[in-house]
CSV table of C-alpha atoms and ligand atoms in Angstrom, one decimal:
chain,number,residue,atom,x,y,z
A,23,UNK,CA,0.0,-0.2,0.0
A,24,UNK,CA,2.8,2.2,1.0
A,25,UNK,CA,4.7,1.7,-2.3
A,26,UNK,CA,1.4,1.8,-4.4
A,27,UNK,CA,0.8,5.5,-2.6
A,28,UNK,CA,4.4,6.3,-3.3
A,29,UNK,CA,4.2,5.4,-7.0
A,30,UNK,CA,1.0,7.1,-7.3
A,31,UNK,CA,2.4,10.4,-5.7
A,32,UNK,CA,5.6,10.1,-7.9
A,33,UNK,CA,3.4,9.5,-10.9
A,34,UNK,CA,1.3,12.5,-10.0
A,35,UNK,CA,4.3,14.6,-9.3
A,36,UNK,CA,5.8,13.8,-12.9
A,37,UNK,CA,2.4,14.8,-14.3
A,38,UNK,CA,2.3,17.9,-12.5
A,39,UNK,CA,6.1,18.7,-13.3
A,40,UNK,CA,5.4,18.1,-17.0
A,41,UNK,CA,2.4,20.0,-17.1
A,42,UNK,CA,4.1,23.1,-15.7
A,43,UNK,CA,6.9,22.8,-18.1
A,44,UNK,CA,4.1,22.8,-20.7
A,45,UNK,CA,2.5,25.9,-19.3
A,46,UNK,CA,5.5,28.0,-19.0
A,47,UNK,CA,8.1,26.1,-20.7
A,48,UNK,CA,10.3,26.9,-23.6
A,49,UNK,CA,8.1,26.1,-26.7
A,50,UNK,CA,4.6,27.0,-25.8
A,51,UNK,CA,4.8,30.2,-23.8
A,52,UNK,CA,5.5,33.8,-25.4
A,53,UNK,CA,9.1,34.4,-26.0
A,54,UNK,CA,10.9,37.0,-23.9
A,55,UNK,CA,11.6,40.2,-26.1
A,56,UNK,CA,15.2,41.9,-25.6
A,57,UNK,CA,15.3,45.1,-27.6
A,58,UNK,CA,19.0,46.4,-27.2
A,59,UNK,CA,19.8,49.8,-28.8
A,60,UNK,CA,23.5,50.8,-28.6
A,61,UNK,CA,23.2,54.8,-29.2
A,62,UNK,CA,25.4,55.9,-32.3
A,63,UNK,CA,26.9,52.7,-32.9
A,64,UNK,CA,28.7,52.7,-36.3
A,65,UNK,CA,28.3,50.1,-39.0
A,66,UNK,CA,32.1,49.0,-38.6
A,67,UNK,CA,32.2,49.2,-34.8
A,68,UNK,CA,31.8,45.4,-34.0
A,69,UNK,CA,34.2,42.5,-34.4
A,70,UNK,CA,31.4,40.6,-36.2
A,71,UNK,CA,31.4,43.5,-38.7
A,72,UNK,CA,35.0,43.8,-39.0
A,73,UNK,CA,36.2,46.3,-36.4
A,74,UNK,CA,39.9,46.1,-35.7
A,75,UNK,CA,40.7,48.2,-32.9
A,76,UNK,CA,37.5,47.2,-31.0
A,77,UNK,CA,36.9,43.9,-29.4
A,78,UNK,CA,33.4,42.5,-28.8
A,79,UNK,CA,33.8,38.7,-28.2
A,80,UNK,CA,30.1,38.5,-26.5
A,81,UNK,CA,28.3,40.3,-29.1
A,82,UNK,CA,30.2,38.1,-31.4
A,83,UNK,CA,29.1,35.0,-29.4
A,84,UNK,CA,25.5,36.3,-29.7
A,85,UNK,CA,25.8,37.0,-33.4
A,86,UNK,CA,27.1,33.2,-34.1
A,87,UNK,CA,23.5,32.4,-32.9
A,88,UNK,CA,21.7,34.9,-34.9
A,89,UNK,CA,20.8,36.5,-38.2
A,90,UNK,CA,23.7,39.3,-39.1
A,91,UNK,CA,22.1,41.9,-41.2
A,92,UNK,CA,24.4,43.8,-43.6
A,93,UNK,CA,22.0,46.0,-45.2
A,94,UNK,CA,20.0,47.3,-42.1
A,95,UNK,CA,19.1,50.9,-41.9
A,96,UNK,CA,18.0,53.4,-39.2
A,97,UNK,CA,15.2,55.2,-40.5
A,98,UNK,CA,16.8,58.6,-39.7
A,99,UNK,CA,20.7,59.7,-39.5
A,100,UNK,CA,20.0,60.9,-35.8
A,101,UNK,CA,18.7,59.6,-32.5
A,102,UNK,CA,15.2,60.5,-31.7
A,103,UNK,CA,13.4,60.1,-35.1
A,104,UNK,CA,14.9,56.7,-35.4
A,105,UNK,CA,13.6,55.8,-31.9
A,106,UNK,CA,10.2,56.9,-32.8
A,107,UNK,CA,10.3,54.7,-35.9
A,108,UNK,CA,11.1,51.8,-33.8
A,109,UNK,CA,8.4,52.3,-31.5
A,110,UNK,CA,5.7,52.9,-34.1
A,111,UNK,CA,6.7,51.4,-37.2
A,112,UNK,CA,6.5,54.6,-39.1
A,113,UNK,CA,8.6,56.8,-41.0
A,114,UNK,CA,9.9,59.9,-39.2
A,115,UNK,CA,8.7,62.0,-42.2
A,116,UNK,CA,5.3,60.8,-41.6
A,117,UNK,CA,5.4,61.7,-37.9
A,118,UNK,CA,7.0,65.1,-38.7
A,119,UNK,CA,9.8,63.8,-36.1
A,120,UNK,CA,12.6,64.3,-38.5
A,121,UNK,CA,15.5,65.8,-35.9
A,122,UNK,CA,16.4,64.9,-32.2
A,123,UNK,CA,14.2,66.4,-29.6
A,124,UNK,CA,16.2,69.1,-28.5
A,125,UNK,CA,16.8,70.8,-31.9
A,126,UNK,CA,13.0,70.6,-32.7
A,127,UNK,CA,11.8,74.1,-32.8
A,128,UNK,CA,15.0,75.8,-32.2
A,129,UNK,CA,16.9,75.0,-35.3
A,130,UNK,CA,14.7,76.8,-37.6
A,131,UNK,CA,15.1,80.1,-35.7
A,132,UNK,CA,16.5,82.7,-38.5
A,133,UNK,CA,20.2,82.1,-38.5
A,134,UNK,CA,22.3,84.2,-40.7
A,135,UNK,CA,24.8,81.3,-41.1
A,136,UNK,CA,22.3,79.0,-42.8
A,137,UNK,CA,20.9,79.2,-46.4
A,138,UNK,CA,17.6,77.7,-45.2
A,139,UNK,CA,14.9,77.8,-42.4
A,140,UNK,CA,14.4,74.1,-41.7
A,141,UNK,CA,10.7,73.0,-40.8
A,142,UNK,CA,9.0,72.9,-37.3
A,143,UNK,CA,9.0,69.4,-36.1
A,144,UNK,CA,7.7,67.6,-33.0
A,145,UNK,CA,9.7,67.0,-30.2
A,146,UNK,CA,7.7,64.5,-28.1
A,147,UNK,CA,6.2,61.2,-29.6
A,148,UNK,CA,2.5,61.7,-29.5
A,149,UNK,CA,0.5,59.9,-26.7
A,150,UNK,CA,-2.0,58.6,-29.4
A,151,UNK,CA,0.6,56.8,-31.4
A,152,UNK,CA,0.2,53.0,-30.7
A,153,UNK,CA,3.8,52.0,-29.7
A,154,UNK,CA,5.1,48.4,-29.8
A,155,UNK,CA,5.1,48.5,-25.8
A,156,UNK,CA,1.3,49.0,-25.9
A,157,UNK,CA,0.9,46.3,-28.3
A,158,UNK,CA,3.0,43.9,-26.1
A,159,UNK,CA,1.2,45.0,-23.1
A,160,UNK,CA,-2.2,44.1,-24.4
A,161,UNK,CA,-0.6,40.6,-25.2
A,162,UNK,CA,0.1,40.2,-21.6
A,163,UNK,CA,3.7,41.0,-21.6
A,164,UNK,CA,5.5,42.8,-18.6
A,165,UNK,CA,7.1,45.8,-20.4
A,166,UNK,CA,10.2,47.6,-19.3
A,167,UNK,CA,12.3,50.5,-20.5
A,168,UNK,CA,15.8,51.0,-19.2
A,169,UNK,CA,18.2,53.9,-20.4
A,170,UNK,CA,18.1,56.6,-23.2
A,171,UNK,CA,14.5,57.6,-24.2
A,172,UNK,CA,14.7,60.8,-26.3
A,173,UNK,CA,11.4,60.7,-27.7
A,174,UNK,CA,9.5,62.9,-25.2
A,175,UNK,CA,9.6,64.9,-21.9
A,176,UNK,CA,8.0,63.8,-18.7
A,177,UNK,CA,4.5,64.0,-20.0
A,178,UNK,CA,5.7,61.7,-22.9
A,179,UNK,CA,7.8,59.2,-20.8
A,180,UNK,CA,7.9,55.5,-21.2
A,181,UNK,CA,5.2,54.8,-18.6
A,182,UNK,CA,2.8,56.8,-20.4
A,183,UNK,CA,3.9,54.9,-23.9
A,184,UNK,CA,3.1,51.3,-22.8
A,185,UNK,CA,5.8,50.4,-20.5
A,186,UNK,CA,4.9,49.0,-17.2
A,187,UNK,CA,8.3,50.3,-15.7
A,188,UNK,CA,11.1,52.6,-16.6
A,189,UNK,CA,14.5,53.1,-15.2
A,190,UNK,CA,17.1,55.7,-16.2
A,191,UNK,CA,15.0,57.3,-18.9
A,192,UNK,CA,16.0,60.9,-19.9
A,193,UNK,CA,14.4,63.1,-22.4
A,194,UNK,CA,17.9,64.4,-23.4
A,195,UNK,CA,19.9,62.7,-26.0
A,196,UNK,CA,23.1,62.0,-23.6
A,197,UNK,CA,24.2,61.7,-20.1
A,198,UNK,CA,26.2,64.7,-18.7
A,199,UNK,CA,28.8,61.8,-17.7
A,200,UNK,CA,29.0,58.1,-17.6
A,201,UNK,CA,30.2,58.1,-14.0
A,202,UNK,CA,28.1,58.1,-11.0
A,203,UNK,CA,26.2,60.0,-10.1
A,204,UNK,CA,25.5,60.8,-13.6
A,205,UNK,CA,24.6,64.6,-13.4
A,206,UNK,CA,26.4,67.8,-13.9
A,207,UNK,CA,26.9,70.6,-16.5
A,208,UNK,CA,27.4,69.4,-20.2
A,209,UNK,CA,25.9,70.4,-23.5
A,210,UNK,CA,25.4,73.6,-22.3
A,211,UNK,CA,23.0,72.9,-19.4
A,212,UNK,CA,22.5,70.9,-16.2
A,213,UNK,CA,21.8,67.5,-16.7
A,214,UNK,CA,20.9,64.1,-14.7
A,215,UNK,CA,20.1,60.5,-15.7
A,216,UNK,CA,16.7,59.6,-14.8
A,217,UNK,CA,16.1,58.0,-11.4
A,218,UNK,CA,19.7,56.7,-10.9
A,219,UNK,CA,21.7,59.1,-8.7
A,220,UNK,CA,19.6,58.6,-5.3
A,221,UNK,CA,17.8,56.4,-3.4
A,222,UNK,CA,14.2,56.8,-2.9
A,223,UNK,CA,14.9,59.0,0.2
A,224,UNK,CA,17.2,61.5,-1.7
A,225,UNK,CA,20.4,60.2,-0.6
A,226,UNK,CA,23.6,59.3,-2.8
A,227,UNK,CA,24.5,55.6,-2.7
A,228,UNK,CA,27.5,55.2,-0.6
A,229,UNK,CA,29.0,52.1,-2.8
A,230,UNK,CA,28.6,53.6,-6.1
A,231,UNK,CA,31.6,55.7,-6.5
A,232,UNK,CA,33.2,55.4,-9.7
A,233,UNK,CA,30.4,53.1,-11.1
A,234,UNK,CA,29.9,53.4,-14.8
A,235,UNK,CA,26.6,53.7,-16.4
A,236,UNK,CA,26.3,50.9,-18.6
A,237,UNK,CA,27.2,48.6,-15.8
A,238,UNK,CA,24.5,50.1,-13.8
A,239,UNK,CA,22.0,50.0,-16.6
A,240,UNK,CA,22.8,46.3,-17.1
A,241,UNK,CA,22.4,45.4,-13.2
A,242,UNK,CA,18.9,47.0,-13.6
A,243,UNK,CA,18.3,44.7,-16.6
A,244,UNK,CA,19.5,41.5,-15.0
A,245,UNK,CA,17.3,42.4,-12.2
A,246,UNK,CA,14.2,42.6,-14.3
A,247,UNK,CA,15.0,39.6,-16.0
A,248,UNK,CA,15.3,37.7,-12.6
A,249,UNK,CA,12.1,39.4,-11.3
A,250,UNK,CA,10.0,38.7,-14.3
A,251,UNK,CA,9.8,35.0,-13.3
A,252,UNK,CA,7.8,33.2,-16.0
A,253,UNK,CA,5.9,36.1,-17.2
A,254,UNK,CA,6.9,37.0,-20.9
A,255,UNK,CA,9.1,40.2,-20.7
A,256,UNK,CA,9.5,43.0,-23.1
A,257,UNK,CA,12.8,44.7,-22.0
A,258,UNK,CA,13.7,47.8,-24.1
A,259,UNK,CA,17.2,48.3,-23.3
A,260,UNK,CA,18.6,51.4,-24.6
A,261,UNK,CA,22.0,52.0,-23.7
A,262,UNK,CA,23.5,55.6,-23.7
A,263,UNK,CA,26.6,54.1,-24.7
A,264,UNK,CA,28.5,54.9,-27.3
A,265,UNK,CA,27.2,58.5,-27.6
A,266,UNK,CA,29.2,61.4,-26.4
A,267,UNK,CA,30.7,62.4,-23.8
A,268,UNK,CA,33.5,59.9,-24.8
A,269,UNK,CA,34.3,58.5,-21.5
A,270,UNK,CA,35.3,55.2,-20.3
A,271,UNK,CA,37.0,53.1,-17.5
A,272,UNK,CA,40.7,53.9,-17.3
A,273,UNK,CA,42.1,50.2,-17.5
A,274,UNK,CA,40.1,49.6,-20.6
A,275,UNK,CA,41.6,52.7,-22.2
A,276,UNK,CA,45.0,51.4,-21.4
A,277,UNK,CA,44.3,48.3,-23.0
A,278,UNK,CA,43.4,50.0,-26.3
A,279,UNK,CA,46.0,52.6,-26.0
A,280,UNK,CA,48.5,49.6,-25.9
A,281,UNK,CA,46.9,48.0,-29.1
A,282,UNK,CA,46.4,51.0,-31.2
A,283,UNK,CA,48.6,51.3,-34.5
A,284,UNK,CA,48.4,53.5,-37.4
A,285,UNK,CA,47.5,50.9,-39.9
A,286,UNK,CA,44.0,50.2,-38.0
A,287,UNK,CA,40.8,51.7,-39.4
A,288,UNK,CA,39.7,52.8,-35.7
A,289,UNK,CA,41.7,55.0,-33.7
A,290,UNK,CA,40.0,56.2,-30.5
A,291,UNK,CA,41.1,54.1,-27.5
A,292,UNK,CA,38.5,55.6,-25.3
A,293,UNK,CA,35.7,54.9,-27.8
A,294,UNK,CA,37.0,51.4,-28.3
A,295,UNK,CA,37.0,51.2,-24.3
A,296,UNK,CA,33.0,52.5,-24.6
A,297,UNK,CA,32.4,49.5,-27.1
A,298,UNK,CA,33.8,47.2,-24.7
A,299,UNK,CA,31.7,48.4,-21.9
A,300,UNK,CA,28.6,47.6,-24.0
A,301,UNK,CA,30.1,44.1,-24.9
A,302,UNK,CA,30.9,43.2,-21.2
A,303,UNK,CA,27.7,44.0,-20.5
A,304,UNK,CA,25.9,42.0,-23.3
A,305,UNK,CA,28.1,39.3,-22.0
A,306,UNK,CA,26.4,39.6,-18.4
A,307,UNK,CA,22.9,39.5,-20.0
A,308,UNK,CA,23.7,36.4,-22.1
A,309,UNK,CA,25.3,34.8,-19.0
A,310,UNK,CA,22.1,35.5,-16.8
A,311,UNK,CA,19.7,34.1,-19.7
A,312,UNK,CA,21.7,31.2,-19.9
A,313,UNK,CA,21.9,30.4,-16.4
A,314,UNK,CA,18.1,31.1,-16.0
A,315,UNK,CA,17.6,28.6,-19.0
A,316,UNK,CA,15.9,31.7,-20.9
A,317,UNK,CA,18.2,32.1,-23.6
A,318,UNK,CA,16.5,29.7,-25.8
A,319,UNK,CA,13.2,31.6,-25.2
A,320,UNK,CA,14.3,35.1,-25.7
A,321,UNK,CA,14.5,37.0,-28.9
A,322,UNK,CA,17.1,39.7,-28.9
A,323,UNK,CA,17.3,42.4,-31.3
A,324,UNK,CA,20.7,44.4,-31.1
A,325,UNK,CA,21.2,47.4,-33.1
A,326,UNK,CA,22.2,51.3,-33.5
A,327,UNK,CA,19.7,54.3,-33.9
A,328,UNK,CA,22.2,56.1,-36.7
A,329,UNK,CA,25.5,55.9,-38.2
A,330,UNK,CA,28.7,56.2,-36.3
A,331,UNK,CA,29.8,59.7,-35.1
A,332,UNK,CA,32.6,60.7,-37.3
A,333,UNK,CA,33.2,64.2,-35.9
A,334,UNK,CA,35.7,65.2,-33.3
A,335,UNK,CA,35.1,65.0,-29.3
A,336,UNK,CA,38.0,67.0,-27.4
A,337,UNK,CA,40.0,67.0,-30.6
A,338,UNK,CA,39.8,63.2,-31.5
A,339,UNK,CA,37.7,61.6,-34.2
A,340,UNK,CA,35.1,59.5,-32.5
A,341,UNK,CA,34.8,56.6,-34.8
A,342,UNK,CA,35.3,55.8,-38.6
A,343,UNK,CA,32.4,53.9,-40.8
A,344,UNK,CA,34.8,52.8,-43.6
A,345,UNK,CA,34.2,51.5,-45.9
A,346,UNK,CA,31.2,53.6,-45.8
A,347,UNK,CA,31.1,57.1,-46.6
A,348,UNK,CA,30.6,60.0,-43.8
A,349,UNK,CA,28.5,59.3,-40.4
A,350,UNK,CA,25.7,60.4,-38.3
A,351,UNK,CA,23.6,63.1,-39.6
A,352,UNK,CA,24.4,62.4,-43.2
A,353,UNK,CA,22.4,60.3,-45.6
A,354,UNK,CA,25.2,58.6,-47.1
A,355,UNK,CA,25.7,55.0,-46.1
A,356,UNK,CA,27.8,55.9,-42.9
A,357,UNK,CA,25.0,57.9,-41.4
A,358,UNK,CA,22.2,55.4,-41.8
A,359,UNK,CA,23.5,51.9,-42.2
A,360,UNK,CA,23.6,50.2,-38.9
A,361,UNK,CA,24.9,46.9,-37.3
A,362,UNK,CA,21.8,44.9,-36.7
A,363,UNK,CA,21.8,41.2,-34.9
A,364,UNK,CA,18.5,39.4,-34.6
A,365,UNK,CA,18.4,36.2,-32.3
A,366,UNK,CA,15.3,34.5,-33.0
A,367,UNK,CA,15.6,31.2,-31.4
A,368,UNK,CA,13.0,29.4,-33.3
A,369,UNK,CA,14.9,29.9,-36.5
A,370,UNK,CA,18.4,28.6,-35.6
A,371,UNK,CA,20.2,31.2,-37.6
A,372,UNK,CA,23.8,30.4,-36.5
A,373,UNK,CA,25.4,33.4,-37.8
A,374,UNK,CA,23.5,33.7,-41.0
A,375,UNK,CA,24.1,36.7,-43.2
A,376,UNK,CA,21.2,38.6,-44.5
A,377,UNK,CA,21.8,41.0,-47.1
A,378,UNK,CA,18.1,41.9,-47.6
A,379,UNK,CA,17.8,45.8,-46.8
A,380,UNK,CA,15.5,46.5,-43.8
A,381,UNK,CA,14.9,49.4,-41.8
A,382,UNK,CA,14.1,50.2,-38.3
A,383,UNK,CA,10.2,50.7,-39.0
A,384,UNK,CA,10.4,47.0,-39.7
A,385,UNK,CA,10.9,45.7,-36.0
A,386,UNK,CA,7.4,46.8,-35.0
A,387,UNK,CA,5.4,44.5,-37.7
A,388,UNK,CA,8.2,41.8,-37.4
A,389,UNK,CA,7.6,41.5,-33.7
A,390,UNK,CA,3.8,41.4,-33.9
A,391,UNK,CA,4.3,38.7,-36.6
A,392,UNK,CA,6.3,36.6,-34.6
A,393,UNK,CA,4.0,36.8,-31.8
A,394,UNK,CA,0.9,36.3,-33.8
A,395,UNK,CA,-0.6,40.0,-33.1
A,396,UNK,CA,-2.8,41.1,-35.7
A,397,UNK,CA,-3.2,44.6,-36.2
A,398,UNK,CA,-4.3,46.4,-39.0
A,399,UNK,CA,-3.6,50.2,-38.0
A,400,UNK,CA,-1.6,51.5,-40.7
A,401,UNK,CA,2.3,51.7,-40.6
A,402,UNK,CA,5.1,51.9,-43.1
A,403,UNK,CA,7.5,49.0,-41.7
A,404,UNK,CA,7.1,45.6,-43.4
A,405,UNK,CA,7.7,42.5,-41.2
A,406,UNK,CA,10.9,40.5,-42.0
A,407,UNK,CA,9.9,37.2,-40.3
A,408,UNK,CA,8.5,35.6,-43.4
A,409,UNK,CA,12.0,36.7,-45.2
A,410,UNK,CA,14.1,34.9,-42.6
A,411,UNK,CA,11.8,31.6,-42.1
A,412,UNK,CA,11.6,31.2,-45.7
A,413,UNK,CA,15.4,32.1,-46.6
A,414,UNK,CA,14.5,34.5,-49.4
A,415,UNK,CA,17.4,36.1,-50.9
A,416,UNK,CA,16.1,38.2,-53.8
A,417,UNK,CA,16.9,42.0,-53.1
A,418,UNK,CA,13.5,42.8,-54.2
A,419,UNK,CA,11.9,46.1,-55.2
A,420,UNK,CA,10.8,47.5,-52.3
A,421,UNK,CA,11.9,51.1,-51.6
A,422,UNK,CA,13.4,52.5,-48.4
A,423,UNK,CA,13.1,56.5,-47.8
A,424,UNK,CA,14.9,58.9,-45.9
A,425,UNK,CA,13.9,62.7,-45.3
A,426,UNK,CA,16.5,65.0,-43.2
A,427,UNK,CA,15.4,68.5,-44.0
A,428,UNK,CA,18.0,69.8,-41.3
A,429,UNK,CA,21.5,70.6,-40.9
A,430,UNK,CA,24.3,68.4,-39.2
A,431,UNK,CA,27.9,68.8,-39.3
A,432,UNK,CA,28.1,66.0,-42.2
A,433,UNK,CA,25.2,67.5,-44.2
A,434,UNK,CA,22.8,70.1,-45.5
A,435,UNK,CA,19.0,69.3,-45.8
A,436,UNK,CA,18.7,66.0,-47.9
A,437,UNK,CA,16.3,63.1,-48.9
A,438,UNK,CA,17.2,59.9,-50.0
A,439,UNK,CA,15.8,56.5,-51.7
A,440,UNK,CA,17.0,53.1,-52.1
A,441,UNK,CA,15.5,50.5,-54.4
A,442,UNK,CA,17.5,47.2,-54.8
A,443,UNK,CA,21.3,48.1,-55.4
A,444,UNK,CA,20.5,51.8,-56.3
A,445,UNK,CA,20.2,54.9,-54.3
A,446,UNK,CA,19.6,58.4,-54.8
A,447,UNK,CA,20.0,61.4,-52.7
A,448,UNK,CA,18.5,64.8,-53.4
A,449,UNK,CA,20.1,67.8,-51.9
A,450,UNK,CA,17.3,70.2,-51.0
A,451,UNK,CA,19.0,73.5,-51.0
A,452,UNK,CA,20.6,73.2,-54.6
A,453,UNK,CA,18.7,70.5,-55.9
A,454,UNK,CA,21.7,68.6,-56.5
A,455,UNK,CA,21.2,64.7,-57.2
A,456,UNK,CA,23.6,62.0,-56.6
A,457,UNK,CA,23.0,58.4,-58.1
A,458,UNK,CA,24.8,55.4,-56.8
A,459,UNK,CA,25.1,51.6,-57.4
A,460,UNK,CA,25.6,50.2,-53.9
A,461,UNK,CA,26.7,46.8,-54.9
A,462,UNK,CA,29.4,48.0,-57.2
A,463,UNK,CA,30.3,51.3,-55.1
A,464,UNK,CA,29.5,50.8,-51.2
A,465,UNK,CA,31.5,53.9,-50.5
A,466,UNK,CA,29.4,55.9,-52.9
A,467,UNK,CA,32.3,57.6,-54.7
A,468,UNK,CA,31.0,57.7,-58.3
A,469,UNK,CA,27.9,59.7,-59.2
A,470,UNK,CA,26.1,58.0,-61.9
A,471,UNK,CA,23.4,60.8,-62.6
A,472,UNK,CA,24.7,61.5,-65.8
A,473,UNK,CA,25.2,58.1,-67.0
A,474,UNK,CA,21.9,56.8,-66.0
A,475,UNK,CA,19.4,59.4,-66.7
A,476,UNK,CA,16.4,57.3,-66.7
A,477,UNK,CA,17.4,55.3,-63.4
A,478,UNK,CA,17.8,59.0,-61.9
A,479,UNK,CA,14.2,59.9,-63.1
A,480,UNK,CA,12.7,57.0,-61.9
A,481,UNK,CA,14.0,57.2,-58.4
A,482,UNK,CA,13.5,60.9,-58.2
A,483,UNK,CA,9.8,60.5,-59.0
A,484,UNK,CA,9.0,57.7,-56.7
A,485,UNK,CA,11.0,59.8,-53.8
A,486,UNK,CA,8.8,63.0,-54.6
A,487,UNK,CA,5.6,60.9,-54.7
A,488,UNK,CA,6.6,59.4,-51.4
A,489,UNK,CA,7.2,62.8,-49.8
A,490,UNK,CA,3.8,63.9,-50.8
A,491,UNK,CA,2.3,60.8,-49.6
A,492,UNK,CA,3.8,61.1,-45.7
A,493,UNK,CA,3.2,65.2,-46.1
A,494,UNK,CA,6.8,65.6,-45.7
A,495,UNK,CA,7.8,68.9,-44.3
A,496,UNK,CA,10.6,70.8,-46.0
A,497,UNK,CA,12.9,73.9,-46.1
A,498,UNK,CA,12.3,77.6,-47.1
A,499,UNK,CA,14.8,80.3,-48.2
A,500,UNK,CA,16.2,82.4,-45.3
A,501,UNK,CA,15.8,85.6,-45.8
A,502,UNK,CA,18.7,86.6,-43.2
A,503,UNK,CA,21.1,84.4,-44.8
A,504,UNK,CA,24.7,86.3,-45.8
A,505,UNK,CA,27.0,84.6,-47.9
B,27,CA,CA1,22.1,58.2,-31.7
């Protein structure tokens, strides 16, 4: 009798155990989604994208289990608009969110140094836009945002855009410093980072001197992963690295100082150390997911929000996107082509290279398709899930568009279109058109506008039609401009 009971109890235990695995286990539950944005990370900045000075063993480890996109684009060449495109699946021009928040409304003031007055744009993502977080919240996800926000002020913060929880958000585009307590004067004003500096009683943490922001954000992320238990988690981890200010840990800077040599593409040891800080922390997250046996049930996207910053910080060029031309702010490839890694466990990619062009407007519909969420709201993005699942290899004739009617040290106001291997740029002040074949000329050195007039006209017409469709705002002549 005793044995019979014991066997029955054991059988019941097994049944309960397997039922619970089935209920919360690897295959049948909604996957966790970890959406990592590394601010300003350039196309050539990672080991798996050919970086030489920089070292990214952990991201490379993730890449070996993921899809690696070689033609992935930010929808804008600067921060806020791309972030808005990720959250909504819409083009920045359609949202009229084409420049970063701080510059909206300020840049267009009559300025005798600029030939044009740039359009008034929005600086906050409107609350009535449906965000990815809102979709996932409805699906039963615990939704959390950690890090740089930059798509709205306090009245447009993550908590009001579908996130249950938000840590270290800031409406600003960069922290004043990467070292605790993350506050001070920088970029012409007093700044601080979200709620990280002090405890709930307003006291500074006594054990955080010397702490680096990216380490802190990751500790918060790891805690959230642990706390989520078996509830599906959408973690929007938007690191402040590797945006200016260019600051890193001394020991890491020394490491890359020693490695630096004139024949390398990258020459900034502090920036290399900032990339390392991201990589070390991606390693911590991967280790935690492995330890909790969650990596096989976690979709991970890792990308940038615009091309690498090629201008100087304290007299040193920050990064170099070679072989791509130019950098952040520009609509040449260096300003918009970004590293993108997609870990989708069910597809077992194992480092597969994906050459089809995608844009940051595509993540919203892709994630919805993976999770079987039907939403017929109009957006611009297109899911790339089927493309990955069916192993499609044709470049297709889908057009991608950009519209940046603003200035940056790398550019004057400009729009662009890419279809297949062809790309056209239209400079808005003088109407100059440039046409490149990216397959033959990745570095955009040879303008084919005179030898391919029909292709030029076709793309230009298509670009103009699109601008009309999205009601793209444009520049006007500046009466105060002095040559
Ligand atoms: Ca950025």
